[in-house]
């Protein structure tokens, strides 16, 4: 079975290097590492050349003509690796990396076992921020110890943190296609997982495979005695979050979630120290565009 990694990168050359080094140091070697550069402006290519990575036969560097967002990068990279004939493709951003030298080995060991039963699969390492804290959580699971305790034979079925070392099979791509490039950023990983679920793919987190991703800064507040997680990004990112999730919920006929999306985002903005006016305008615009299925890169960073 041939396995490739696809790393989508944009202006984070030092973090990208950490990821590359960790992948090259794996006990189970990848057949190929595709670097999809979203037209970086920080000298990523020359940096990799100076470090000697582009002379490594395992690495193939692909520079896109323009920044088509993380969604576009994953769409291009997945299609590229699939057309090159790889059986398994491991998707990741530039700011994460394998946590130890056995991350890929343990993931592939599980993949081979699963592949004997179900060819369409989307499996993930356990994504950690430190020794015992999950970077994003898995529903109500927040720690490594909780995850291991909740697992069945080292696997947690039907839930993952996609595009953080996520391994997909060629058969899954044949069934559901590649990530939706029209999302630009935000939600493309969730939409791809939703497609996999609808296609009855095998989805699981593999607990003995660990992938590191920095824990994103979040704030919490209390409303009527309930602890609420508050996360607000730049107004243009709030646009894409609202638009893409609104579009997803509309397509899946989850209308309650569709209307709840902008309300939740506006609530977070009102409770945060941020540019409230611009953020709310972008959220409303995103909701409207999601309802009207106006996708693509409609707002510039």
Short mmCIF file of N, CA and C in Angstrom, two decimals, residues 124-274:
data_model
loop_
_atom_site.label_atom_id
_atom_site.label_comp_id
_atom_site.label_asym_id
_atom_site.label_seq_id
_atom_site.Cartn_x
_atom_site.Cartn_y
_atom_site.Cartn_z
N UNK A 124 -8.18 9.13 11.97
CA UNK A 124 -7.41 10.27 12.47
C UNK A 124 -6.56 9.88 13.67
N UNK A 125 -5.38 10.48 13.80
CA UNK A 125 -4.68 10.36 15.08
C UNK A 125 -5.47 11.11 16.16
N UNK A 126 -5.11 10.88 17.39
CA UNK A 126 -5.63 11.69 18.50
C UNK A 126 -4.87 13.01 18.47
N UNK A 127 -5.58 14.12 18.33
CA UNK A 127 -4.94 15.42 18.16
C UNK A 127 -4.76 16.07 19.53
N UNK A 128 -3.50 16.25 19.92
CA UNK A 128 -3.19 16.72 21.26
C UNK A 128 -2.43 18.04 21.24
N UNK A 129 -2.65 18.83 22.29
CA UNK A 129 -1.92 20.08 22.45
C UNK A 129 -0.76 19.94 23.42
N UNK A 130 -0.93 19.03 24.38
CA UNK A 130 0.15 18.68 25.29
C UNK A 130 -0.08 17.24 25.75
N UNK A 131 0.65 16.81 26.74
CA UNK A 131 0.64 15.39 27.12
C UNK A 131 -0.76 14.85 27.41
N UNK A 132 -1.64 15.67 28.01
CA UNK A 132 -2.94 15.12 28.38
C UNK A 132 -4.12 16.01 28.00
N UNK A 133 -3.90 16.95 27.08
CA UNK A 133 -5.00 17.83 26.67
C UNK A 133 -5.22 17.73 25.16
N UNK A 134 -6.45 17.49 24.76
CA UNK A 134 -6.78 17.46 23.34
C UNK A 134 -6.82 18.89 22.80
N UNK A 135 -6.36 19.06 21.57
CA UNK A 135 -6.30 20.40 20.99
C UNK A 135 -7.68 20.99 20.75
N UNK A 136 -8.61 20.16 20.26
CA UNK A 136 -9.94 20.65 19.91
C UNK A 136 -11.05 19.94 20.69
N UNK A 137 -10.70 18.84 21.34
CA UNK A 137 -11.72 18.03 22.00
C UNK A 137 -12.40 17.12 21.00
N UNK A 138 -13.03 16.09 21.49
CA UNK A 138 -13.84 15.17 20.68
C UNK A 138 -15.22 15.12 21.33
N UNK A 139 -16.12 15.98 20.84
CA UNK A 139 -17.41 16.18 21.50
C UNK A 139 -17.16 16.59 22.95
N UNK A 140 -17.53 15.74 23.91
CA UNK A 140 -17.35 16.11 25.32
C UNK A 140 -16.03 15.62 25.91
N UNK A 141 -15.21 14.99 25.09
CA UNK A 141 -13.93 14.46 25.57
C UNK A 141 -12.87 15.56 25.42
N UNK A 142 -12.17 15.88 26.51
CA UNK A 142 -11.20 16.97 26.48
C UNK A 142 -9.77 16.53 26.78
N UNK A 143 -9.58 15.33 27.35
CA UNK A 143 -8.24 14.91 27.73
C UNK A 143 -7.88 13.57 27.08
N UNK A 144 -6.59 13.31 27.02
CA UNK A 144 -6.09 12.05 26.47
C UNK A 144 -6.60 10.87 27.32
N UNK A 145 -6.54 11.03 28.63
CA UNK A 145 -7.00 9.95 29.51
C UNK A 145 -8.47 9.62 29.28
N UNK A 146 -9.30 10.64 29.11
CA UNK A 146 -10.72 10.42 28.83
C UNK A 146 -10.91 9.71 27.49
N UNK A 147 -10.13 10.13 26.50
CA UNK A 147 -10.24 9.53 25.17
C UNK A 147 -9.89 8.04 25.20
N UNK A 148 -8.80 7.73 25.87
CA UNK A 148 -8.38 6.32 25.96
C UNK A 148 -9.43 5.50 26.71
N UNK A 149 -9.97 6.08 27.77
CA UNK A 149 -10.99 5.37 28.55
C UNK A 149 -12.27 5.15 27.76
N UNK A 150 -12.60 6.09 26.88
CA UNK A 150 -13.82 6.00 26.08
C UNK A 150 -13.66 5.14 24.84
N UNK A 151 -12.43 4.79 24.50
CA UNK A 151 -12.17 4.05 23.26
C UNK A 151 -12.54 2.58 23.39
N UNK A 152 -12.75 1.96 22.25
CA UNK A 152 -12.99 0.53 22.17
C UNK A 152 -11.88 -0.08 21.35
N UNK A 153 -11.03 -0.86 21.99
CA UNK A 153 -9.84 -1.42 21.34
C UNK A 153 -8.97 -0.33 20.73
N UNK A 154 -8.88 0.80 21.46
CA UNK A 154 -8.01 1.89 21.03
C UNK A 154 -8.58 2.80 19.97
N UNK A 155 -9.87 2.64 19.66
CA UNK A 155 -10.51 3.47 18.63
C UNK A 155 -11.77 4.12 19.18
N UNK A 156 -12.00 5.36 18.76
CA UNK A 156 -13.25 6.05 19.06
C UNK A 156 -13.99 6.22 17.73
N UNK A 157 -15.06 5.49 17.58
CA UNK A 157 -15.76 5.46 16.29
C UNK A 157 -16.56 6.74 16.04
N UNK A 158 -16.65 7.09 14.78
CA UNK A 158 -17.58 8.09 14.26
C UNK A 158 -17.27 9.53 14.63
N UNK A 159 -16.06 9.79 15.14
CA UNK A 159 -15.69 11.17 15.45
C UNK A 159 -14.20 11.37 15.27
N UNK A 160 -13.83 12.46 14.61
CA UNK A 160 -12.42 12.79 14.38
C UNK A 160 -12.26 14.31 14.38
N UNK A 161 -11.01 14.76 14.37
CA UNK A 161 -10.67 16.17 14.12
C UNK A 161 -10.06 16.24 12.72
N UNK A 162 -10.89 16.37 11.69
CA UNK A 162 -10.39 16.21 10.32
C UNK A 162 -9.34 17.23 9.89
N UNK A 163 -8.51 16.74 8.97
CA UNK A 163 -7.41 17.48 8.34
C UNK A 163 -6.29 17.80 9.33
N UNK A 164 -6.19 16.97 10.35
CA UNK A 164 -5.06 17.01 11.28
C UNK A 164 -4.40 15.63 11.28
N UNK A 165 -3.69 15.33 10.20
CA UNK A 165 -3.12 14.00 10.05
C UNK A 165 -4.16 12.98 9.62
N UNK A 166 -5.24 13.42 9.01
CA UNK A 166 -6.36 12.56 8.63
C UNK A 166 -5.99 11.67 7.45
N UNK A 167 -6.16 10.36 7.63
CA UNK A 167 -5.84 9.40 6.58
C UNK A 167 -7.12 8.97 5.88
N UNK A 168 -7.15 9.13 4.56
CA UNK A 168 -8.28 8.71 3.76
C UNK A 168 -7.82 7.70 2.73
N UNK A 169 -8.72 6.83 2.31
CA UNK A 169 -8.39 5.80 1.32
C UNK A 169 -8.80 6.26 -0.07
N UNK A 170 -8.16 5.68 -1.07
CA UNK A 170 -8.51 6.04 -2.45
C UNK A 170 -9.96 5.70 -2.77
N UNK A 171 -10.47 4.63 -2.12
CA UNK A 171 -11.86 4.24 -2.36
C UNK A 171 -12.84 5.28 -1.83
N UNK A 172 -12.47 5.96 -0.75
CA UNK A 172 -13.33 7.03 -0.25
C UNK A 172 -13.39 8.17 -1.25
N UNK A 173 -12.23 8.52 -1.81
CA UNK A 173 -12.18 9.59 -2.81
C UNK A 173 -13.00 9.22 -4.03
N UNK A 174 -12.93 7.96 -4.43
CA UNK A 174 -13.74 7.49 -5.56
C UNK A 174 -15.23 7.63 -5.29
N UNK A 175 -15.62 7.52 -4.02
CA UNK A 175 -17.03 7.57 -3.65
C UNK A 175 -17.55 8.99 -3.43
N UNK A 176 -16.74 9.85 -2.80
CA UNK A 176 -17.26 11.17 -2.41
C UNK A 176 -16.50 12.34 -3.04
N UNK A 177 -15.46 12.05 -3.82
CA UNK A 177 -14.70 13.12 -4.43
C UNK A 177 -13.68 13.74 -3.49
N UNK A 178 -13.29 14.96 -3.77
CA UNK A 178 -12.26 15.65 -2.99
C UNK A 178 -12.91 16.79 -2.20
N UNK A 179 -12.19 17.39 -1.26
CA UNK A 179 -12.76 18.53 -0.51
C UNK A 179 -13.24 19.64 -1.44
N UNK A 180 -14.24 20.37 -0.97
CA UNK A 180 -14.89 21.42 -1.77
C UNK A 180 -14.03 22.68 -1.79
N UNK A 181 -13.39 22.93 -2.92
CA UNK A 181 -12.49 24.09 -3.03
C UNK A 181 -13.24 25.41 -2.91
N UNK A 182 -14.55 25.42 -3.17
CA UNK A 182 -15.32 26.66 -3.16
C UNK A 182 -15.55 27.21 -1.76
N UNK A 183 -15.19 26.43 -0.72
CA UNK A 183 -15.34 26.92 0.65
C UNK A 183 -14.26 27.95 1.00
N UNK A 184 -13.16 27.94 0.29
CA UNK A 184 -11.99 28.79 0.51
C UNK A 184 -11.33 28.47 1.85
N UNK A 185 -11.92 28.88 2.96
CA UNK A 185 -11.47 28.43 4.27
C UNK A 185 -12.70 28.19 5.15
N UNK A 186 -12.51 27.48 6.24
CA UNK A 186 -13.52 27.25 7.27
C UNK A 186 -14.60 26.25 6.82
N UNK A 187 -14.68 25.17 7.56
CA UNK A 187 -15.77 24.23 7.36
C UNK A 187 -15.58 23.20 6.28
N UNK A 188 -14.52 23.34 5.47
CA UNK A 188 -14.31 22.37 4.39
C UNK A 188 -14.05 20.98 4.94
N UNK A 189 -13.35 20.91 6.10
CA UNK A 189 -13.07 19.62 6.70
C UNK A 189 -14.35 18.99 7.28
N UNK A 190 -15.22 19.83 7.86
CA UNK A 190 -16.48 19.33 8.42
C UNK A 190 -17.39 18.84 7.29
N UNK A 191 -17.44 19.58 6.19
CA UNK A 191 -18.28 19.18 5.06
C UNK A 191 -17.78 17.88 4.44
N UNK A 192 -16.46 17.71 4.39
CA UNK A 192 -15.90 16.49 3.82
C UNK A 192 -16.23 15.29 4.71
N UNK A 193 -16.15 15.49 6.01
CA UNK A 193 -16.51 14.41 6.94
C UNK A 193 -17.99 14.08 6.83
N UNK A 194 -18.84 15.10 6.66
CA UNK A 194 -20.27 14.86 6.51
C UNK A 194 -20.55 14.01 5.28
N UNK A 195 -19.82 14.28 4.20
CA UNK A 195 -19.99 13.46 2.99
C UNK A 195 -19.58 12.02 3.24
N UNK A 196 -18.48 11.85 3.99
CA UNK A 196 -18.01 10.50 4.31
C UNK A 196 -19.04 9.75 5.16
N UNK A 197 -19.62 10.45 6.14
CA UNK A 197 -20.64 9.84 7.00
C UNK A 197 -21.84 9.39 6.17
N UNK A 198 -22.30 10.27 5.27
CA UNK A 198 -23.45 9.93 4.42
C UNK A 198 -23.14 8.74 3.51
N UNK A 199 -21.86 8.53 3.23
CA UNK A 199 -21.44 7.43 2.37
C UNK A 199 -21.13 6.17 3.17
N UNK A 200 -21.46 6.21 4.47
CA UNK A 200 -21.23 5.05 5.35
C UNK A 200 -19.77 4.63 5.42
N UNK A 201 -18.89 5.60 5.36
CA UNK A 201 -17.46 5.30 5.49
C UNK A 201 -17.12 4.96 6.94
N UNK A 202 -16.02 4.25 7.11
CA UNK A 202 -15.52 3.95 8.46
C UNK A 202 -14.78 5.18 8.95
N UNK A 203 -15.24 5.75 10.07
CA UNK A 203 -14.64 6.96 10.64
C UNK A 203 -14.25 6.67 12.08
N UNK A 204 -13.01 6.99 12.44
CA UNK A 204 -12.58 6.72 13.81
C UNK A 204 -11.31 7.50 14.14
N UNK A 205 -11.16 7.79 15.43
CA UNK A 205 -9.90 8.32 15.97
C UNK A 205 -9.10 7.16 16.54
N UNK A 206 -7.83 7.11 16.16
CA UNK A 206 -6.94 6.03 16.60
C UNK A 206 -6.10 6.56 17.76
N UNK A 207 -6.36 6.05 18.96
CA UNK A 207 -5.82 6.68 20.16
C UNK A 207 -4.32 6.50 20.36
N UNK A 208 -3.73 5.44 19.80
CA UNK A 208 -2.28 5.26 20.01
C UNK A 208 -1.45 6.00 18.96
N UNK A 209 -2.13 6.66 18.03
CA UNK A 209 -1.46 7.54 17.07
C UNK A 209 -1.71 8.97 17.52
N UNK A 210 -0.64 9.72 17.78
CA UNK A 210 -0.79 11.06 18.35
C UNK A 210 -0.25 12.12 17.38
N UNK A 211 -1.05 13.15 17.18
CA UNK A 211 -0.69 14.25 16.29
C UNK A 211 -0.78 15.55 17.08
N UNK A 212 0.26 16.37 16.99
CA UNK A 212 0.29 17.60 17.78
C UNK A 212 -0.23 18.78 16.99
N UNK A 213 -1.11 19.54 17.63
CA UNK A 213 -1.57 20.82 17.08
C UNK A 213 -1.68 21.79 18.24
N UNK A 214 -1.18 23.02 18.07
CA UNK A 214 -1.29 24.00 19.17
C UNK A 214 -2.74 24.19 19.61
N UNK A 215 -2.92 24.36 20.91
CA UNK A 215 -4.27 24.62 21.43
C UNK A 215 -4.62 26.07 21.13
N UNK A 216 -5.74 26.28 20.43
CA UNK A 216 -6.14 27.62 20.05
C UNK A 216 -6.66 28.37 21.28
N UNK A 217 -6.35 29.64 21.33
CA UNK A 217 -6.79 30.44 22.48
C UNK A 217 -8.30 30.67 22.41
N UNK A 218 -8.97 30.40 23.50
CA UNK A 218 -10.40 30.61 23.59
C UNK A 218 -10.74 31.25 24.94
N UNK A 219 -11.87 31.91 24.98
CA UNK A 219 -12.36 32.50 26.22
C UNK A 219 -13.67 31.84 26.61
N UNK A 220 -13.98 31.92 27.87
CA UNK A 220 -15.23 31.36 28.38
C UNK A 220 -15.97 32.41 29.18
N UNK A 221 -17.29 32.34 29.16
CA UNK A 221 -18.11 33.21 29.98
C UNK A 221 -19.30 32.41 30.49
N UNK A 222 -19.99 32.97 31.46
CA UNK A 222 -21.16 32.28 32.00
C UNK A 222 -22.43 33.04 31.63
N UNK A 223 -23.41 32.31 31.10
CA UNK A 223 -24.72 32.88 30.78
C UNK A 223 -25.77 32.02 31.46
N UNK A 224 -26.51 32.61 32.37
CA UNK A 224 -27.53 31.89 33.14
C UNK A 224 -26.95 30.63 33.80
N UNK A 225 -25.74 30.79 34.31
CA UNK A 225 -25.10 29.69 35.03
C UNK A 225 -24.46 28.63 34.16
N UNK A 226 -24.53 28.82 32.84
CA UNK A 226 -23.94 27.85 31.91
C UNK A 226 -22.64 28.40 31.34
N UNK A 227 -21.59 27.58 31.39
CA UNK A 227 -20.28 28.01 30.87
C UNK A 227 -20.28 27.92 29.35
N UNK A 228 -20.00 29.04 28.70
CA UNK A 228 -20.06 29.14 27.25
C UNK A 228 -18.66 29.40 26.68
N UNK A 229 -18.31 28.65 25.67
CA UNK A 229 -17.03 28.84 24.99
C UNK A 229 -17.16 29.95 23.96
N UNK A 230 -16.26 30.92 24.01
CA UNK A 230 -16.30 32.08 23.12
C UNK A 230 -15.07 32.06 22.22
N UNK A 231 -15.31 32.05 20.93
CA UNK A 231 -14.20 32.09 19.97
C UNK A 231 -14.56 33.03 18.84
N UNK A 232 -13.76 34.07 18.66
CA UNK A 232 -14.00 35.06 17.60
C UNK A 232 -12.71 35.30 16.84
N UNK A 233 -12.80 35.30 15.52
CA UNK A 233 -11.63 35.56 14.68
C UNK A 233 -11.84 36.85 13.90
N UNK A 234 -10.94 37.14 12.99
CA UNK A 234 -11.04 38.36 12.19
C UNK A 234 -12.37 38.37 11.42
N UNK A 235 -12.91 39.57 11.15
CA UNK A 235 -14.22 39.65 10.47
C UNK A 235 -14.30 38.84 9.19
N UNK A 236 -13.25 38.83 8.37
CA UNK A 236 -13.31 38.06 7.12
C UNK A 236 -13.39 36.56 7.38
N UNK A 237 -12.77 36.10 8.45
CA UNK A 237 -12.87 34.68 8.80
C UNK A 237 -14.25 34.35 9.34
N UNK A 238 -14.84 35.30 10.09
CA UNK A 238 -16.21 35.10 10.58
C UNK A 238 -17.18 34.99 9.40
N UNK A 239 -16.90 35.72 8.33
CA UNK A 239 -17.73 35.62 7.12
C UNK A 239 -17.73 34.20 6.58
N UNK A 240 -16.54 33.66 6.36
CA UNK A 240 -16.45 32.32 5.77
C UNK A 240 -17.01 31.25 6.69
N UNK A 241 -16.80 31.41 7.99
CA UNK A 241 -17.37 30.44 8.92
C UNK A 241 -18.89 30.41 8.81
N UNK A 242 -19.50 31.60 8.83
CA UNK A 242 -20.95 31.67 8.77
C UNK A 242 -21.48 31.21 7.41
N UNK A 243 -20.87 31.68 6.35
CA UNK A 243 -21.34 31.31 5.02
C UNK A 243 -21.30 29.81 4.79
N UNK A 244 -20.14 29.20 5.10
CA UNK A 244 -19.95 27.80 4.77
C UNK A 244 -20.81 26.87 5.62
N UNK A 245 -20.91 27.18 6.92
CA UNK A 245 -21.76 26.34 7.77
C UNK A 245 -23.24 26.55 7.46
N UNK A 246 -23.62 27.79 7.14
CA UNK A 246 -25.00 28.03 6.71
C UNK A 246 -25.32 27.22 5.47
N UNK A 247 -24.41 27.24 4.51
CA UNK A 247 -24.60 26.48 3.28
C UNK A 247 -24.71 24.98 3.57
N UNK A 248 -23.82 24.46 4.42
CA UNK A 248 -23.84 23.03 4.76
C UNK A 248 -25.17 22.63 5.39
N UNK A 249 -25.61 23.42 6.38
CA UNK A 249 -26.84 23.08 7.08
C UNK A 249 -28.05 23.21 6.16
N UNK A 250 -28.01 24.17 5.23
CA UNK A 250 -29.10 24.30 4.26
C UNK A 250 -29.17 23.07 3.37
N UNK A 251 -27.99 22.63 2.88
CA UNK A 251 -27.94 21.48 1.98
C UNK A 251 -28.40 20.20 2.67
N UNK A 252 -28.10 20.08 3.97
CA UNK A 252 -28.50 18.88 4.71
C UNK A 252 -29.88 19.02 5.35
N UNK A 253 -30.55 20.16 5.05
CA UNK A 253 -31.89 20.44 5.56
C UNK A 253 -31.95 20.48 7.09
N UNK A 254 -30.85 20.89 7.70
CA UNK A 254 -30.82 21.10 9.15
C UNK A 254 -31.08 22.58 9.42
N UNK A 255 -32.33 22.98 9.23
CA UNK A 255 -32.66 24.40 9.21
C UNK A 255 -32.49 25.06 10.58
N UNK A 256 -32.71 24.33 11.66
CA UNK A 256 -32.49 24.90 12.98
C UNK A 256 -31.03 25.30 13.16
N UNK A 257 -30.12 24.41 12.75
CA UNK A 257 -28.70 24.72 12.84
C UNK A 257 -28.34 25.87 11.91
N UNK A 258 -28.99 25.92 10.77
CA UNK A 258 -28.71 26.97 9.80
C UNK A 258 -28.97 28.36 10.39
N UNK A 259 -30.10 28.52 11.09
CA UNK A 259 -30.43 29.81 11.68
C UNK A 259 -29.65 30.05 12.98
N UNK A 260 -29.28 28.97 13.64
CA UNK A 260 -28.54 29.09 14.89
C UNK A 260 -27.11 29.57 14.66
N UNK A 261 -26.54 29.26 13.48
CA UNK A 261 -25.14 29.59 13.20
C UNK A 261 -24.84 31.08 13.33
N UNK A 262 -25.56 31.97 12.62
CA UNK A 262 -25.24 33.40 12.77
C UNK A 262 -25.56 33.94 14.16
N UNK A 263 -26.59 33.40 14.81
CA UNK A 263 -26.94 33.86 16.15
C UNK A 263 -25.81 33.57 17.12
N UNK A 264 -25.24 32.36 17.03
CA UNK A 264 -24.14 31.98 17.91
C UNK A 264 -22.92 32.87 17.66
N UNK A 265 -22.61 33.11 16.38
CA UNK A 265 -21.44 33.92 16.06
C UNK A 265 -21.62 35.37 16.53
N UNK A 266 -22.80 35.93 16.34
CA UNK A 266 -23.05 37.30 16.77
C UNK A 266 -23.00 37.39 18.29
N UNK A 267 -23.55 36.38 18.97
CA UNK A 267 -23.45 36.34 20.44
C UNK A 267 -22.00 36.39 20.88
N UNK A 268 -21.15 35.58 20.24
CA UNK A 268 -19.73 35.55 20.60
C UNK A 268 -19.07 36.90 20.38
N UNK A 269 -19.42 37.54 19.28
CA UNK A 269 -18.86 38.86 18.97
C UNK A 269 -19.25 39.87 20.05
N UNK A 270 -20.52 39.86 20.43
CA UNK A 270 -21.01 40.82 21.44
C UNK A 270 -20.36 40.61 22.80
N UNK A 271 -19.93 39.38 23.06
CA UNK A 271 -19.30 39.06 24.34
C UNK A 271 -17.77 39.18 24.30
N UNK A 272 -17.23 39.60 23.16
CA UNK A 272 -15.78 39.64 22.99
C UNK A 272 -15.28 41.06 22.78
N UNK A 273 -14.00 41.24 23.02
CA UNK A 273 -13.33 42.50 22.74
C UNK A 273 -12.81 42.43 21.31
N UNK A 274 -13.60 42.89 20.36
CA UNK A 274 -13.23 42.78 18.94
C UNK A 274 -13.92 43.91 18.17
#
